[in-house]
Coordinates of C-alpha atoms in Angstrom, one line a residue:
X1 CA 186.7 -2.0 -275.3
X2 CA 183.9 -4.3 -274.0
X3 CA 181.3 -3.0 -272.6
X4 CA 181.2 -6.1 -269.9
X5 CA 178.8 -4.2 -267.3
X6 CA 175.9 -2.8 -269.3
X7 CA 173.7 -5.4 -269.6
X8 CA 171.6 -6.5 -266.3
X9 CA 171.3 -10.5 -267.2
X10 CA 174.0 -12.5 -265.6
X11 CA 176.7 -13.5 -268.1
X12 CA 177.5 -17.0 -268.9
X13 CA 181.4 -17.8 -267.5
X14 CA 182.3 -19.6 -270.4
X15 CA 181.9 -16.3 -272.2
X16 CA 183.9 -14.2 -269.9
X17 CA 187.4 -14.0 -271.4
X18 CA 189.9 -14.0 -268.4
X19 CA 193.1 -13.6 -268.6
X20 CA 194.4 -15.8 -265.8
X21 CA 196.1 -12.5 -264.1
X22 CA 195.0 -12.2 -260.8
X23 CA 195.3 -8.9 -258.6
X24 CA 195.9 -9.0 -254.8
X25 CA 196.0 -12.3 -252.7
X26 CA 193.3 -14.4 -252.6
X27 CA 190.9 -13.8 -250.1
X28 CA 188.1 -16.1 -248.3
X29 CA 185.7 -16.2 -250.6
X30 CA 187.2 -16.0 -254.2
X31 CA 189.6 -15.1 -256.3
X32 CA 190.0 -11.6 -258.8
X33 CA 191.2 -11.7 -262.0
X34 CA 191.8 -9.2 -264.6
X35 CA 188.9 -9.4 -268.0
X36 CA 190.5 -5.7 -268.9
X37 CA 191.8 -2.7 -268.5
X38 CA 187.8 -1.5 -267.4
X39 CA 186.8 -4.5 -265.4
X40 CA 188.0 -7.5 -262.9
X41 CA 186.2 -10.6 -262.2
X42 CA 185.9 -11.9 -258.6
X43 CA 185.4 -15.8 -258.8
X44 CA 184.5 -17.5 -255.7
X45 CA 186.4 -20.2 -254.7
X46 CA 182.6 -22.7 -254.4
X47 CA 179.9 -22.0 -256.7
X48 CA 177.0 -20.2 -255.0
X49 CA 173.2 -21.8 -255.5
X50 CA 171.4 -18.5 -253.9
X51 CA 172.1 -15.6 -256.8
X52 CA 169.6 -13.6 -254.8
X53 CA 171.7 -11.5 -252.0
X54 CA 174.3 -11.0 -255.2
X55 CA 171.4 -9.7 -257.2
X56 CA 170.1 -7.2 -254.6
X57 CA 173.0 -5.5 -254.6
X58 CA 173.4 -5.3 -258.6
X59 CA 169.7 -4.2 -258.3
X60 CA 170.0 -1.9 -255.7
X61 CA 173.2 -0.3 -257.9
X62 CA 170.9 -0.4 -260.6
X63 CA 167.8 1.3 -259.1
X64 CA 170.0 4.8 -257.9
X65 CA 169.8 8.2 -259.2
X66 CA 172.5 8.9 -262.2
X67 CA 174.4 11.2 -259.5
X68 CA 174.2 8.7 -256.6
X69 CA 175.8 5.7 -258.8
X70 CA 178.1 7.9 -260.2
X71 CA 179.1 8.4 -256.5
X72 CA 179.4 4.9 -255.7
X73 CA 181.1 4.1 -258.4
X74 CA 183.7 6.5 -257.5
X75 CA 184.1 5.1 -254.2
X76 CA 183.0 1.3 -253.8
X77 CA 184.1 -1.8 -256.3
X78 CA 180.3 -2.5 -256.2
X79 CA 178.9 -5.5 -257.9
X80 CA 177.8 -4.5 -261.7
X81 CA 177.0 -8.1 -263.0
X82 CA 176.6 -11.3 -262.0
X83 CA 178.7 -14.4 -263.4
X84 CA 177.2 -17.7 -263.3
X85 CA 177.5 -21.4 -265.0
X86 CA 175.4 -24.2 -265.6
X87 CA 172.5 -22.1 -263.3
X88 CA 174.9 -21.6 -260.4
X89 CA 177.1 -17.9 -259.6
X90 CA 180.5 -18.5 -260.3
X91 CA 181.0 -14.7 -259.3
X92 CA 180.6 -11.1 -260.5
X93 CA 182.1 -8.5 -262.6
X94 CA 183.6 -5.3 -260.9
X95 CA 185.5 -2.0 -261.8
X96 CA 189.3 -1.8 -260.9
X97 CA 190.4 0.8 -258.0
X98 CA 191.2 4.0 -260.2
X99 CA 194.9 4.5 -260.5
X100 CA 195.4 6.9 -257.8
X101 CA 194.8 3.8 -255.4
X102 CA 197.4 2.6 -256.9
X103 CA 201.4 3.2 -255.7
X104 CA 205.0 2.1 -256.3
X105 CA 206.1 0.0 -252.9
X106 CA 209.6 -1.2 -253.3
X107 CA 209.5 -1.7 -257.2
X108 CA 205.9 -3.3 -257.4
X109 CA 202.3 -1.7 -257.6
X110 CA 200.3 -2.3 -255.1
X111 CA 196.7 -0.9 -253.6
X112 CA 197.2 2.2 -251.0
X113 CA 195.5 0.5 -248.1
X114 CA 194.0 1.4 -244.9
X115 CA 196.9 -0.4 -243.4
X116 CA 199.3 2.0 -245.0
X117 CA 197.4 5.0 -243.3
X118 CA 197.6 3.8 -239.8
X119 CA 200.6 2.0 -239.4
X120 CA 203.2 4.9 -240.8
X121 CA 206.6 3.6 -240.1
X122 CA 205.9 0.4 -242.2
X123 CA 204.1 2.5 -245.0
X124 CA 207.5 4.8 -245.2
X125 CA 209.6 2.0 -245.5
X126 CA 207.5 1.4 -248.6
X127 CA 208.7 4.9 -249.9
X128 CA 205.0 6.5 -248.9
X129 CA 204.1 9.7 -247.8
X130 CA 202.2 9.7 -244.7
X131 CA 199.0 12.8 -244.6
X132 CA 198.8 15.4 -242.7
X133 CA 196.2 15.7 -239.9
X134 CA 193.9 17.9 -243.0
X135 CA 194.8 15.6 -245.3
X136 CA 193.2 12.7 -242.9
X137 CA 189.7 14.6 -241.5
X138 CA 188.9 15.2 -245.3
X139 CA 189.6 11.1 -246.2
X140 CA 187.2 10.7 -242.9
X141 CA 184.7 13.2 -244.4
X142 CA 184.7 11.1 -247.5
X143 CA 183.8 7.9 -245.7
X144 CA 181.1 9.7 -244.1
X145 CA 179.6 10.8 -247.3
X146 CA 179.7 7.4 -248.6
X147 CA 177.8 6.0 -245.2
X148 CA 175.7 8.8 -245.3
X149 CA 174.5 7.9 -248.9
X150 CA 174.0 4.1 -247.5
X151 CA 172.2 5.0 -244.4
X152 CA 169.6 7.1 -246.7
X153 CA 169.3 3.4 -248.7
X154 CA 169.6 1.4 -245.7
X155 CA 172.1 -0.2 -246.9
X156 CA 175.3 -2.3 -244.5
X157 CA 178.6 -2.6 -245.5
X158 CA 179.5 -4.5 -242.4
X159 CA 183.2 -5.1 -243.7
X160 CA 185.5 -2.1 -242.7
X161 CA 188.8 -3.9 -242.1
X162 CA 192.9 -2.2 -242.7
X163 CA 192.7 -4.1 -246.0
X164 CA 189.0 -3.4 -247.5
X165 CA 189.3 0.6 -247.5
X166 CA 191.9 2.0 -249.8
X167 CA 192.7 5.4 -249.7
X168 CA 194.4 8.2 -251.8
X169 CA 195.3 12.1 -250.6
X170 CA 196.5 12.8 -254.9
X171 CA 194.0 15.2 -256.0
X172 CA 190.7 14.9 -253.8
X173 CA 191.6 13.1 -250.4
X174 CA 189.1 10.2 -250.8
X175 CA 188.6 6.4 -249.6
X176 CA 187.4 3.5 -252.0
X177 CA 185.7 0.5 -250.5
X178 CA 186.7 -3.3 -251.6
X179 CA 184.8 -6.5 -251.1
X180 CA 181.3 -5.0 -251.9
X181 CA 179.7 -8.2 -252.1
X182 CA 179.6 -8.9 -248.0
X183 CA 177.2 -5.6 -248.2
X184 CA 173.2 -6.3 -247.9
X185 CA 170.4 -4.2 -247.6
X186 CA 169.8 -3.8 -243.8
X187 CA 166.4 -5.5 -243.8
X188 CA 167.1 -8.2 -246.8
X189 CA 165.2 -11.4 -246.1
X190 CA 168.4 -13.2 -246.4
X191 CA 169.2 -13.8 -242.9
X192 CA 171.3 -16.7 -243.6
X193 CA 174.1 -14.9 -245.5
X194 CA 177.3 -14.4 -244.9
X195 CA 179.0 -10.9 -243.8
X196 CA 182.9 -10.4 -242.8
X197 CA 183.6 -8.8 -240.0
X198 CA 186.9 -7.9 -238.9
X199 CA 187.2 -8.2 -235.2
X200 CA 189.2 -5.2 -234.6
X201 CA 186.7 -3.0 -236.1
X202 CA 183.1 -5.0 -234.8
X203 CA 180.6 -3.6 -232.9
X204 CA 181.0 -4.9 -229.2
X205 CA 177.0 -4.9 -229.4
X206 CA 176.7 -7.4 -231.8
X207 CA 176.3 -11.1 -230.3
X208 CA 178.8 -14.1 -231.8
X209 CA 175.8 -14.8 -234.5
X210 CA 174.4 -11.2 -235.0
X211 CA 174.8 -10.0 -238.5
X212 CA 176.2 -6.2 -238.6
X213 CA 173.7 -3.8 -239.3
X214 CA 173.6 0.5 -239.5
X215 CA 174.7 0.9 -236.1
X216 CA 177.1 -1.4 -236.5
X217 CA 178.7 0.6 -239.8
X218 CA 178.1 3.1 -237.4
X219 CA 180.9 2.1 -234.7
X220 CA 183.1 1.5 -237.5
X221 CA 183.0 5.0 -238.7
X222 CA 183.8 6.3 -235.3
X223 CA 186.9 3.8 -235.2
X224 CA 188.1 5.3 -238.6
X225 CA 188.5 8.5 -237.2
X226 CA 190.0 7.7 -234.3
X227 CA 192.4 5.8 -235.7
X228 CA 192.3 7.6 -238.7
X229 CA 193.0 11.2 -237.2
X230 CA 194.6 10.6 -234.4
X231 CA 197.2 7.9 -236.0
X232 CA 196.5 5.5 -233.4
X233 CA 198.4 1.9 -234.4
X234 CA 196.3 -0.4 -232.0
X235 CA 192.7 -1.4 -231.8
X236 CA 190.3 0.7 -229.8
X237 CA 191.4 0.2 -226.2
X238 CA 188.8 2.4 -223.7
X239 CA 190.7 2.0 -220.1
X240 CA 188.0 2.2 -217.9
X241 CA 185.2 3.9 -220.0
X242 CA 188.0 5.9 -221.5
X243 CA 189.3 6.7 -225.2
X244 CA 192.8 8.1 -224.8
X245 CA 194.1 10.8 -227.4
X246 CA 197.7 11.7 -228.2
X247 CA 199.4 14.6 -226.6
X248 CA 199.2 16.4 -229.6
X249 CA 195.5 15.9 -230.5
X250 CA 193.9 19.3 -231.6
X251 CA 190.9 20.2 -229.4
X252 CA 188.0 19.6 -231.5
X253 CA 184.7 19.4 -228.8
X254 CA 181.9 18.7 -231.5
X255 CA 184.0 15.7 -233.1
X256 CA 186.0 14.4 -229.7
X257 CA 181.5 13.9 -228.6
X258 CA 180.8 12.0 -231.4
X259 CA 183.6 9.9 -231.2
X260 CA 182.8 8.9 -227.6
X261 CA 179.0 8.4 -228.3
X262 CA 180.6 6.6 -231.8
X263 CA 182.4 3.9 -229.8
X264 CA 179.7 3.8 -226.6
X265 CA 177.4 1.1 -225.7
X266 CA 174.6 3.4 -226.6
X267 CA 172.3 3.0 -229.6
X268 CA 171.5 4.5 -232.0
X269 CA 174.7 5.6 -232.3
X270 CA 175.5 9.3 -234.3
X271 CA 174.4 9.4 -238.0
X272 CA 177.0 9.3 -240.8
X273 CA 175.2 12.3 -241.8
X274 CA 175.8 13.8 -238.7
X275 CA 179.8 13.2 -238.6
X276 CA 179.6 14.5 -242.2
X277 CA 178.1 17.7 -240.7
X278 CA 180.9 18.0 -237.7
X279 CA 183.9 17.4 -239.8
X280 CA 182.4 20.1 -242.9
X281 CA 182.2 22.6 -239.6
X282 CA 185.9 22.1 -238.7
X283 CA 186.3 24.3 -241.6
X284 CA 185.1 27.2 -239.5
X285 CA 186.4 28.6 -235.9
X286 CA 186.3 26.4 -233.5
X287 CA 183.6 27.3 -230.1
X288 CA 185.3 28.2 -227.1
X289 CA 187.4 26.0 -225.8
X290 CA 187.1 24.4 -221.9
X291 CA 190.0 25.5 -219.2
X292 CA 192.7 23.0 -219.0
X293 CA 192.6 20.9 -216.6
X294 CA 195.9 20.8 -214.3
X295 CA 198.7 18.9 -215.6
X296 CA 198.9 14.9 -214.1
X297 CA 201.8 14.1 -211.6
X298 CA 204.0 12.7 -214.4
X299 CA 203.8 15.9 -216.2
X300 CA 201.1 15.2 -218.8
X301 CA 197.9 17.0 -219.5
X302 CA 195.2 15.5 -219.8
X303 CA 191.6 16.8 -221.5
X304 CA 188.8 15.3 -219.7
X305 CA 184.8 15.7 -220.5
X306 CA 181.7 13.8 -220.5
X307 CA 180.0 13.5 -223.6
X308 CA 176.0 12.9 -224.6
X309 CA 174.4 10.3 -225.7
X310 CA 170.8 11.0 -227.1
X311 CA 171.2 14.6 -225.8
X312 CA 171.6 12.8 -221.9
X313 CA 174.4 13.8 -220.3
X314 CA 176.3 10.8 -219.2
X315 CA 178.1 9.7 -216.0
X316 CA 181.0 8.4 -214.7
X317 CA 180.2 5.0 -214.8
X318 CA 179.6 5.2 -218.7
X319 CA 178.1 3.5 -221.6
X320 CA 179.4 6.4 -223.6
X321 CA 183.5 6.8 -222.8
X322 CA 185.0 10.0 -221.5
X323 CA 187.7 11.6 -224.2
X324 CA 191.0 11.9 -222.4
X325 CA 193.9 14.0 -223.8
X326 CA 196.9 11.6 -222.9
X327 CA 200.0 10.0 -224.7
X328 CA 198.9 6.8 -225.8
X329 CA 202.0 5.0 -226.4
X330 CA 200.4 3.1 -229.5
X331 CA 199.9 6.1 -231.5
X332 CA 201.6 7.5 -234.0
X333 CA 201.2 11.1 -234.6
X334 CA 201.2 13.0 -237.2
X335 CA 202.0 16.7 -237.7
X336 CA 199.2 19.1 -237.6
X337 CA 198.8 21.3 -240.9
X338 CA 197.9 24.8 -241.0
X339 CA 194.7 23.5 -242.8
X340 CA 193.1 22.5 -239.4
X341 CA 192.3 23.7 -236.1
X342 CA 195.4 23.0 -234.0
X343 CA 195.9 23.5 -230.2
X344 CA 199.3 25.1 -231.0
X345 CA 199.6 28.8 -231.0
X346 CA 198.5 30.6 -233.5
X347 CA 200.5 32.9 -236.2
X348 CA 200.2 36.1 -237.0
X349 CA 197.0 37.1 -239.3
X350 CA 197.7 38.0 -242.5
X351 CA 195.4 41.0 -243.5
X352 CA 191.9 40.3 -244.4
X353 CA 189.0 42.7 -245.4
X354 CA 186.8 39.4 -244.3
X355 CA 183.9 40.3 -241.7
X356 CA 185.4 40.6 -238.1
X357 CA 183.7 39.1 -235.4
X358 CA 181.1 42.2 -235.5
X359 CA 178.0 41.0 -236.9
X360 CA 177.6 42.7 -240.4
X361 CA 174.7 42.9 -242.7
X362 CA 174.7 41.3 -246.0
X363 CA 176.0 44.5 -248.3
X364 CA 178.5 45.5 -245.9
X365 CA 179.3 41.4 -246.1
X366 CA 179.6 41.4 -249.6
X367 CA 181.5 44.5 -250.1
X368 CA 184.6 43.2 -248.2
X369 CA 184.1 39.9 -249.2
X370 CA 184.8 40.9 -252.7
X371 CA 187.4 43.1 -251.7
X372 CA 189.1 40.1 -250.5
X373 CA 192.6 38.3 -250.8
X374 CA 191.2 36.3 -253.7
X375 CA 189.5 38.3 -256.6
X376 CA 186.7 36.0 -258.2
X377 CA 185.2 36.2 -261.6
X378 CA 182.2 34.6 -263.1
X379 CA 183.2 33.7 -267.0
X380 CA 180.4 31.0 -268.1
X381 CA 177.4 30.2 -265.8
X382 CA 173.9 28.3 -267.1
X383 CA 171.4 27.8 -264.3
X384 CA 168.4 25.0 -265.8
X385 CA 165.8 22.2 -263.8
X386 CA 166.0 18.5 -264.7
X387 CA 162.4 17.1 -264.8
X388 CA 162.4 13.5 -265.0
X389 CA 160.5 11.8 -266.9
X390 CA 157.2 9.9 -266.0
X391 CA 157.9 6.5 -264.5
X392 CA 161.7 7.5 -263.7
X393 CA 162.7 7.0 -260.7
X394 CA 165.2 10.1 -260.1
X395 CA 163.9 13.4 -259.0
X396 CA 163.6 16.7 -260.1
X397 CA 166.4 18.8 -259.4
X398 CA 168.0 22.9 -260.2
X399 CA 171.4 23.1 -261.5
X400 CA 174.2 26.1 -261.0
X401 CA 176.5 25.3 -263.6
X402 CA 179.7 27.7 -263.3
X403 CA 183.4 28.2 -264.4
X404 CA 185.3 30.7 -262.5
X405 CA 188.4 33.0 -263.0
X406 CA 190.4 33.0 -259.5
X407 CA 193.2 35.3 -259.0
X408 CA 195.3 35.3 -255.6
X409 CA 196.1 38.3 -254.4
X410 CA 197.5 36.8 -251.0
X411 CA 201.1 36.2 -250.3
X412 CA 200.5 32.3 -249.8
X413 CA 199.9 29.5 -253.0
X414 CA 196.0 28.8 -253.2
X415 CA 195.0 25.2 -253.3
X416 CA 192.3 24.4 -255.5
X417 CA 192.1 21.1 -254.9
X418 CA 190.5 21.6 -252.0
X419 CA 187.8 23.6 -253.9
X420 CA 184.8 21.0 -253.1
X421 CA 184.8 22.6 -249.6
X422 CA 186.3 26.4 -250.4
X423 CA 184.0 27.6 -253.7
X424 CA 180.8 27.6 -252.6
X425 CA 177.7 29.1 -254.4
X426 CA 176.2 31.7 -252.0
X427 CA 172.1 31.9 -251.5
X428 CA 170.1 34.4 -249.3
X429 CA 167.9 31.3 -248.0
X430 CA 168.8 28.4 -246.9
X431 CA 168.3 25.9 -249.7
X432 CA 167.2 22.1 -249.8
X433 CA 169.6 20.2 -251.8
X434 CA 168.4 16.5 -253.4
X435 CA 171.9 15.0 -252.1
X436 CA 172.3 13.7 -248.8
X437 CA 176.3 14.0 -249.7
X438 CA 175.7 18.0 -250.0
X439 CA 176.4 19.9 -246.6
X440 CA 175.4 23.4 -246.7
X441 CA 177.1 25.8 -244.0
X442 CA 175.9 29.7 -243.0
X443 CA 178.3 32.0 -243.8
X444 CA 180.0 33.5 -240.5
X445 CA 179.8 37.4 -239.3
X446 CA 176.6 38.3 -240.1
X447 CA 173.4 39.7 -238.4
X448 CA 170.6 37.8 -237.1
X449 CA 167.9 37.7 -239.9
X450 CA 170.2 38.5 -242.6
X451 CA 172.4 35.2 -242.6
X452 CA 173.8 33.9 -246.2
X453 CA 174.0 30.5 -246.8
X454 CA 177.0 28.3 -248.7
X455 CA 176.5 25.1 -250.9
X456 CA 179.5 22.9 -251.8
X457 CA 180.1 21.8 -255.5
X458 CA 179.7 18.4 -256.5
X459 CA 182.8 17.0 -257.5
X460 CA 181.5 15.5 -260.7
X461 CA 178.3 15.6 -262.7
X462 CA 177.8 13.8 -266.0
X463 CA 174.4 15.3 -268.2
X464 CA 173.2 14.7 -272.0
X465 CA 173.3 17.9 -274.0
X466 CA 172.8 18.0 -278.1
X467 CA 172.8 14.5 -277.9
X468 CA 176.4 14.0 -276.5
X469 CA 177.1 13.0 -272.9
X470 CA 178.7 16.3 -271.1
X471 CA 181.1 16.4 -268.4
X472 CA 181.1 18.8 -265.5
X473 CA 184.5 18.2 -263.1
X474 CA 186.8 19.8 -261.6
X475 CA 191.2 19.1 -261.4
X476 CA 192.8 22.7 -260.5
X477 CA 195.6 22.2 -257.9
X478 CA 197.5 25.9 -257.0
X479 CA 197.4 29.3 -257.7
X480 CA 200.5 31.0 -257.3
X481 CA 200.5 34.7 -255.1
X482 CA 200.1 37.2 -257.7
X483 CA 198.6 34.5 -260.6
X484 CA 195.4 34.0 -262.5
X485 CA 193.7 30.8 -262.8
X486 CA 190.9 30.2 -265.6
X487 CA 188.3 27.5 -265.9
X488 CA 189.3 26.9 -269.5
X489 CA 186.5 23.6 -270.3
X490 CA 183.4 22.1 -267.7
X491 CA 185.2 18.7 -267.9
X492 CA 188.6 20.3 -266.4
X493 CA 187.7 22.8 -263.8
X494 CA 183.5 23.2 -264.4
X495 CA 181.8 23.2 -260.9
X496 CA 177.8 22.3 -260.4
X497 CA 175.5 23.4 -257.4
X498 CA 172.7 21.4 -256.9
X499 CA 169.8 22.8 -255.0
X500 CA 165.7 21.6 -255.2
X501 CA 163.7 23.3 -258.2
X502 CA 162.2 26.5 -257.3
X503 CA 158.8 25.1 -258.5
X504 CA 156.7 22.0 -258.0
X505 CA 154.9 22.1 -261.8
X506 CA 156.4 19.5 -263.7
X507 CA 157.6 20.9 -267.5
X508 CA 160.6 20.0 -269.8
X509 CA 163.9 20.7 -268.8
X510 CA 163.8 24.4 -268.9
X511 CA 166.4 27.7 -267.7
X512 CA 165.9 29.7 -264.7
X513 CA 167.3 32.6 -263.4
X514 CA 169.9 32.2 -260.6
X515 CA 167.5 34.7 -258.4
X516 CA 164.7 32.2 -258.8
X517 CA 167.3 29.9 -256.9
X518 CA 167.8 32.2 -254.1
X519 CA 171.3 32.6 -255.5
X520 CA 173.3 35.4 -254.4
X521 CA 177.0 35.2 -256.0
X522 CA 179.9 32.7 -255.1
X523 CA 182.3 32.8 -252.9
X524 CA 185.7 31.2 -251.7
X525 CA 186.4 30.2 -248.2
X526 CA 189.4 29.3 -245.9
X527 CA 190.3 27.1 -243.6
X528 CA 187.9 28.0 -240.9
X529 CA 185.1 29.2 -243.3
X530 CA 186.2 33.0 -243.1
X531 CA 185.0 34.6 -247.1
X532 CA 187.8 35.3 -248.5
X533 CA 186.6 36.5 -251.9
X534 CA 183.2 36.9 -253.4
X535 CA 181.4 37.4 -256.7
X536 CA 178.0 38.5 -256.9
X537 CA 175.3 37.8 -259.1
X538 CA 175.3 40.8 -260.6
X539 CA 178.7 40.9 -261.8
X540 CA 178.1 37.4 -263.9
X541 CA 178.0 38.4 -267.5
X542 CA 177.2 36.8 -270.8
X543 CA 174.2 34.3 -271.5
X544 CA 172.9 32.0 -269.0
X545 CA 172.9 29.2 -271.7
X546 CA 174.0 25.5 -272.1
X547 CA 175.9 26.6 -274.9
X548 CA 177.9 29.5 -273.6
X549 CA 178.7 27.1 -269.9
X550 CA 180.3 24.5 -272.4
X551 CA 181.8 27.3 -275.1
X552 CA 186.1 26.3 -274.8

């Protein structure tokens, strides 16, 4: 197969052998067509004279860590190369949406779209199933890691719309962004061009000729989750400096403040980084809640606080809207799962030897952590730096390569492919990690001074080893009560922690010892972050070598 992407010089169209199949309808500005199975070809609909926004984004794609433009590519149909003829850009060359954006509707394939997620009745006339609450606040989480990674480039997508953010829930919940090419780098010297912006979605603080910028991507965000989570059919609607909720809306304080500072008149408006942190905490208890307020005449409850902007608290009259729990009769809801924090009862525990609420210190910690529901086993492990080399522009970085044995000793199934956010390597410092996308979380139950710290895999990691390119990913789904679950290869169910190197002198790529990363064990975690089963260091056996991590 063609390899239509690698070069960086534009390619000539009359070179470019389409097959005159188009995909989707066309839009405003051009036209897709398929070149093959590995690449489309978006032609605009008028030759372009200015190449130069197109090539900033190409360039900026271009210019990004290996890990960072794997993780674009995963999520955005990002510009790779630009198309032109006779000196002026016909268009540019993309990757299709993988497969699992892809679905059956009524006997044709179509994209999984945004639409699809909010407006459910239609979608399940199109024979699709509808996500859970869980299912939704980890496709918002993805989003956020995506902005997160722009806002550390400064880059604006400016184009969230029902139709430009595709979605899946098979494997990984995650989104994938369409029509790239309205993106810019927020302070490009291209003021003239053009960026969509979908009016249900725009920042009410942009002006009729303002271009959208980082807040602005900001205020999009917080619309995604409220329409997103909450199932909310209609446009943001705030009735008198008011965001209503649905009746059954889980009480979650931390994310219900950053919605209404999201979707305020208040800038800057919260971080993608920061709504990446709030929805990684919701996998841990919940802070005390506030007392009810007494139910409304007609029988309803409603949930009323003020939220902060800027740490200020805000008043009545607000540029920042109040959250109010209410049925919002253009909602649809959806049913909570037992993977989040619900406002309904609880059920009984199941018993767990995981820390009480007592504050424990780190052996005690450790001791019923690995006496757990879910017995862990270290079988491969390598632990190395990356140096780059002079002139690169990446930077130096320490890798926790592992592949774990799980075995559930619970009486429920044990999803695994929610294992981004469950397996987390374990350190007894709190460590930097090179990846804005990388959230790390401290360990619950444990004393003051003594705290143990969690870092989430990365989801994929691509290195060069004996001269072959190596694949670190991971694709478990369950493990039954009572069964055993091996990491049988790195490319199938390989996990890699990525932390800063323990030293600053540059040196070939070299081994280190996990302890030399602060590196404790690895654990695996529930729903609300409670350790359900723990490995330490100790325990790992065999050679910490490339070799013996990639051995089948």
């Amino acid at each position: 197969m063609t390899d239509w992407t690698g070069p960086a010089e534009p390619l000539d169209r009359d070179l470019l052998p389409v097959s005159g199949e188009s995909v989707g309808d066309p839009g405003a500005k051009g036209v897709v067509y398929v070149v093959d199975a590995s690449c489309y070809f978006k032609e605009y609909l008028e030759p372009v004279d200015d190449a130069s926004p197109l090539d900033e984004l190409i360039g900026w794609r271009r210019s990004l860590p290996q890990s960072e433009r794997d993780f674009l590519d995963e999520h955005c149909a990002w510009p790779l190369r630009r198309v032109h003829r006779d000196g002026r850009t016909t268009g540019f060359l993309m990757t299709p949406a993988p497969d699992v954006f892809w679905a059956d509707m009524l006997g044709e394939r179509h994209t999984v779209e945004l639409q699809h997620l909010i407006h459910t009745a239609a979608a399940k006339r199109l024979g699709l199933d509808v996500p859970d609450r869980s299912e939704r606040l980890r496709l918002v989480r993805d989003l956020a890691a995506l902005f997160a990674l722009f806002d550390t480039h400064h880059m604006v997508y400016g184009d969230i719309s029902e139709k430009n953010v595709l979605w899946t829930v098979r494997g990984t919940p995650r989104v994938y962004l369409i029509d790239c090419d309205n993106a810019r780098p927020a302070d490009s010297p291209h003021a003239g061009s053009v960026m969509a912006r979908n009016e249900g979605w725009r920042d009410p603080l942009l002006g009729p000729d303002d271009r959208p910028d980082i807040d602005s991507d900001r205020f999009a965000l917080a619309v995604f989750f409220y329409r997103v989570f909450y199932g909310v059919t209609a446009s943001v609607d705030q009735d008198q400096g008011r965001i209503l909720l649905p009746d059954d809306a889980p009480h979650l304080p931390e994310l219900e403040e950053l919605l209404g500072a999201g979707l305020g008149l208040v800038r800057p408006r919260p971080s993608a980084a920061r709504w990446l942190a709030a929805v990684a905490a919701q996998r841990r208890p919940p802070p005390a809640t506030v007392a009810a307020a007494p139910p409304e005449a007609d029988g309803s409850r409603r949930r009323v606080f003020a939220v902060t902007a800027a740490g200020v608290l805000v008043a009545a009259a607000m540029a920042v809207p109040l959250i109010v729990g209410q049925t919002h009769r253009d909602t649809t809801p959806t049913s909570a799962s037992s993977d989040m924090i619900s406002p309904a009862p609880p059920s009984p525990p199941s018993p767990s030897p995981s820390p009480s609420p007592v504050s424990l210190g780190r052996k005690e910690a450790m001791a019923q952590w690995a006496a757990g529901p879910v017995k862990m086993r270290v079988d491969h492990y390598n632990s190395w730096v990356y140096w780059p080399e002079k002139g690169d522009d990446e930077e130096p970085a320490s890798w926790a390569q592992l592949r774990i044995s799980l075995t559930n000793r619970g009486d429920a199934g044990l999803v695994l492919s929610d294992a981004t956010g469950r397996l987390l390597l374990v350190t007894n410092a709190e460590p930097e990690v090179p990846s804005a996308l990388v959230t790390v979380v401290e360990l619950p139950g444990l004393n003051a001074g003594q705290e143990l710290y969690g870092v989430p895999f990365q989801d994929l990691l691509t290195f060069t080893y004996g001269g072959e390119k190596q694949d670190v990913a991971w694709k478990g789904e369950q493990v039954d009560p009572g069964a055993t679950f091996t990491a049988d290869s790195p490319d199938g169910n390989g996990v890699s922690y990525e932390l800063t190197p323990p030293t600053a002198d540059p040196g070939d790529d070299q081994d280190v010892t996990p302890a030399s990363l602060h590196i404790v064990g690895v654990a695996w975690v529930d729903e609300t972050g409670e350790v359900q089963g723990f490995t330490p260091v100790s325990a790992w056996t065999g050679p910490n070598t490339t070799d013996s991590f990639l051995a089948k």
